[in-house]
Tab-separated table of C-alpha atoms in Angstrom:
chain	number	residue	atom	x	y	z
L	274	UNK	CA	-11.118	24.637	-2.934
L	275	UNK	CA	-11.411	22.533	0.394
L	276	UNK	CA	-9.008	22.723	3.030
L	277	UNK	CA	-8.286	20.621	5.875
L	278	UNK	CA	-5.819	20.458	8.634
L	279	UNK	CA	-3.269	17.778	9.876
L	280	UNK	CA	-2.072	18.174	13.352
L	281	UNK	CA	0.695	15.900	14.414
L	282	UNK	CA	2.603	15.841	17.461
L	283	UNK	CA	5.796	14.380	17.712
L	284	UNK	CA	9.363	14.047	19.282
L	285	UNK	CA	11.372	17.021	17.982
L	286	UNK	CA	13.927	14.834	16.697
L	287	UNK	CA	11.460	13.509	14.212
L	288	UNK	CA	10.230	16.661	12.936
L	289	UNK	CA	12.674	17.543	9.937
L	290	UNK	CA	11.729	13.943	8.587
L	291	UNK	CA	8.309	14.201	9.029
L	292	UNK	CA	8.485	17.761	7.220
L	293	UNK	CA	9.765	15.909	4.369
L	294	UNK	CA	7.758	12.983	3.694
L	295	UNK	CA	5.038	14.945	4.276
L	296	UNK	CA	6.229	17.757	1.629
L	297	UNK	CA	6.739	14.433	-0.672
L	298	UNK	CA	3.434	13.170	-0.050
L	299	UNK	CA	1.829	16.622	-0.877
L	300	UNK	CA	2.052	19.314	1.588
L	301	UNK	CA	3.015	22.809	0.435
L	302	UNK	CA	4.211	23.731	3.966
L	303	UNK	CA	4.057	23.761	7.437
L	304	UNK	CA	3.628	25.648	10.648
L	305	UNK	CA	6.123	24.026	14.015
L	306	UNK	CA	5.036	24.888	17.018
L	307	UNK	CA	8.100	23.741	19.509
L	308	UNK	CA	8.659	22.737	23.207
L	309	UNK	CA	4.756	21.074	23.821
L	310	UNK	CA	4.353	18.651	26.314
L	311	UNK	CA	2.408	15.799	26.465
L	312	UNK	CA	1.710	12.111	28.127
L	313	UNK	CA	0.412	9.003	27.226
L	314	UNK	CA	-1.759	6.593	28.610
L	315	UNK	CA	0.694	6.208	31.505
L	316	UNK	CA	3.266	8.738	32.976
L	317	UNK	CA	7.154	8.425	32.109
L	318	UNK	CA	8.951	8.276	35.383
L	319	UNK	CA	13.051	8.337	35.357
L	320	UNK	CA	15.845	8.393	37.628
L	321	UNK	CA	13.924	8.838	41.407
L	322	UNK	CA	10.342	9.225	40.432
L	323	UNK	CA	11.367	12.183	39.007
L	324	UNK	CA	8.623	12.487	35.583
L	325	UNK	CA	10.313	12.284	32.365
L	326	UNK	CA	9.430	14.158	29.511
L	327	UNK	CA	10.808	14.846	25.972
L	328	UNK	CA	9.669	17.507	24.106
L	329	UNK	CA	7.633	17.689	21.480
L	330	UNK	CA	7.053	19.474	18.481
L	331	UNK	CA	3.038	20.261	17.109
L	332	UNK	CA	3.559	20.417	13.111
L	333	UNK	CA	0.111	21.677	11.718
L	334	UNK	CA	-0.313	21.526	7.993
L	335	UNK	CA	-3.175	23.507	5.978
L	336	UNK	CA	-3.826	20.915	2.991
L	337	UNK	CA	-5.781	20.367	0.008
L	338	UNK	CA	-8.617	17.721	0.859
L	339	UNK	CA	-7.753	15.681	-2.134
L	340	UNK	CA	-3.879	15.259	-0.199
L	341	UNK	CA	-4.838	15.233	3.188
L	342	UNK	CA	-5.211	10.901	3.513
L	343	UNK	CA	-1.845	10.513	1.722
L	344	UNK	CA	-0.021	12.949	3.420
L	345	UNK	CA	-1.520	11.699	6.832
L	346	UNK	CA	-0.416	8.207	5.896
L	347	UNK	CA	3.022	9.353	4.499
L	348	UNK	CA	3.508	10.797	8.234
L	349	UNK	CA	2.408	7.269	10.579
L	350	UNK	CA	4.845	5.681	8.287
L	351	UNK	CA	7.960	7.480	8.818
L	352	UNK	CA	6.881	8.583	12.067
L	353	UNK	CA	6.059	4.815	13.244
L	354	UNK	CA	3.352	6.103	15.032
L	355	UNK	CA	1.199	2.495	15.166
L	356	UNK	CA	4.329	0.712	15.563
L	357	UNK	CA	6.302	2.035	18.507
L	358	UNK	CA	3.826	3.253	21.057
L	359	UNK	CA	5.001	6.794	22.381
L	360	UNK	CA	5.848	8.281	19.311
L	361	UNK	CA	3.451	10.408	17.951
L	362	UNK	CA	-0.177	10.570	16.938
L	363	UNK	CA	-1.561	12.868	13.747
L	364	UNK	CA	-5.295	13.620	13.012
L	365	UNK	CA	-7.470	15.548	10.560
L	366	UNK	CA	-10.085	18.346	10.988
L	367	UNK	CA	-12.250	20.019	8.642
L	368	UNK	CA	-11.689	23.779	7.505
L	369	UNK	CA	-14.498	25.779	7.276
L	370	UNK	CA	-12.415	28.721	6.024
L	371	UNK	CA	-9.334	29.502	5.600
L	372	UNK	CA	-7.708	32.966	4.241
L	373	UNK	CA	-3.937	33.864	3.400
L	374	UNK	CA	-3.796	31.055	1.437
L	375	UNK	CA	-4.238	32.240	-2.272
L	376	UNK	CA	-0.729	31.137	-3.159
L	377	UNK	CA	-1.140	27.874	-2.068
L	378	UNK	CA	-4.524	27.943	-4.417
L	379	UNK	CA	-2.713	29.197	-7.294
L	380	UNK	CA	-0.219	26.468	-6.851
L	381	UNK	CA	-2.304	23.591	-6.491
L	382	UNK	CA	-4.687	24.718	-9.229
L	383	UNK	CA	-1.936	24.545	-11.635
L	384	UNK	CA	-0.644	21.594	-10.296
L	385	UNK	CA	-4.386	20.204	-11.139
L	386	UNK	CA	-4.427	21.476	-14.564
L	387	UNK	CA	-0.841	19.954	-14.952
L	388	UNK	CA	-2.369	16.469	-14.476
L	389	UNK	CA	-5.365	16.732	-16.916
């Protein structure tokens, strides 16, 4: 079985709904990392020229190949990441190998067998 992994990063207050449209779409679960900081093309400035930052949550998701598009989709959407600019981007890699995961085989291979 092929693995990849999504990485989105996002405004914490998004996270919980991204979690579960991407669990809909998919997903078997998730890892949060919490508190990252990032900027955009241009820095946020506030009140004095102070910069302005909101934190940000990493979600990375260990997926089945044949899921990864959909549940990449599923997260843009409800995310509105090519809508609103600033609110979150979410990309794919590769996984050359992944271990610890045998449950998530099982699952999935008997999700497979399910559907045939």
């Amino acid at each position: 079985m092929r693995f990849k992994l999504i990485l989105a990063f996002v405004d914490d207050d998004k996270t919980d709904k991204l979690l579960d449209a991407a669990r809909k779409a998919g997903a078997t679960g998730a890892t949060i990392i919490n508190n990252a900081r990032g900027e955009g093309v241009k820095k946020s400035r506030g009140i004095f020229g102070l910069e302005l930052t909101s934190q940000r949550d990493v979600l990375l998701f260990l997926v089945e190949e044949h899921h990864c598009r959909q549940i990449l989709e599923k997260i843009a959407e409800v995310g509105e990441f090519d809508d609103t600019p600033g609110t979150g981007i979410a990309l794919q890699m590769d996984v050359e190998d992944a271990l610890g995961v045998k449950h998530q085989i099982e699952s999935l291979s008997a999700e497979l067998k399910n559907k045939i």
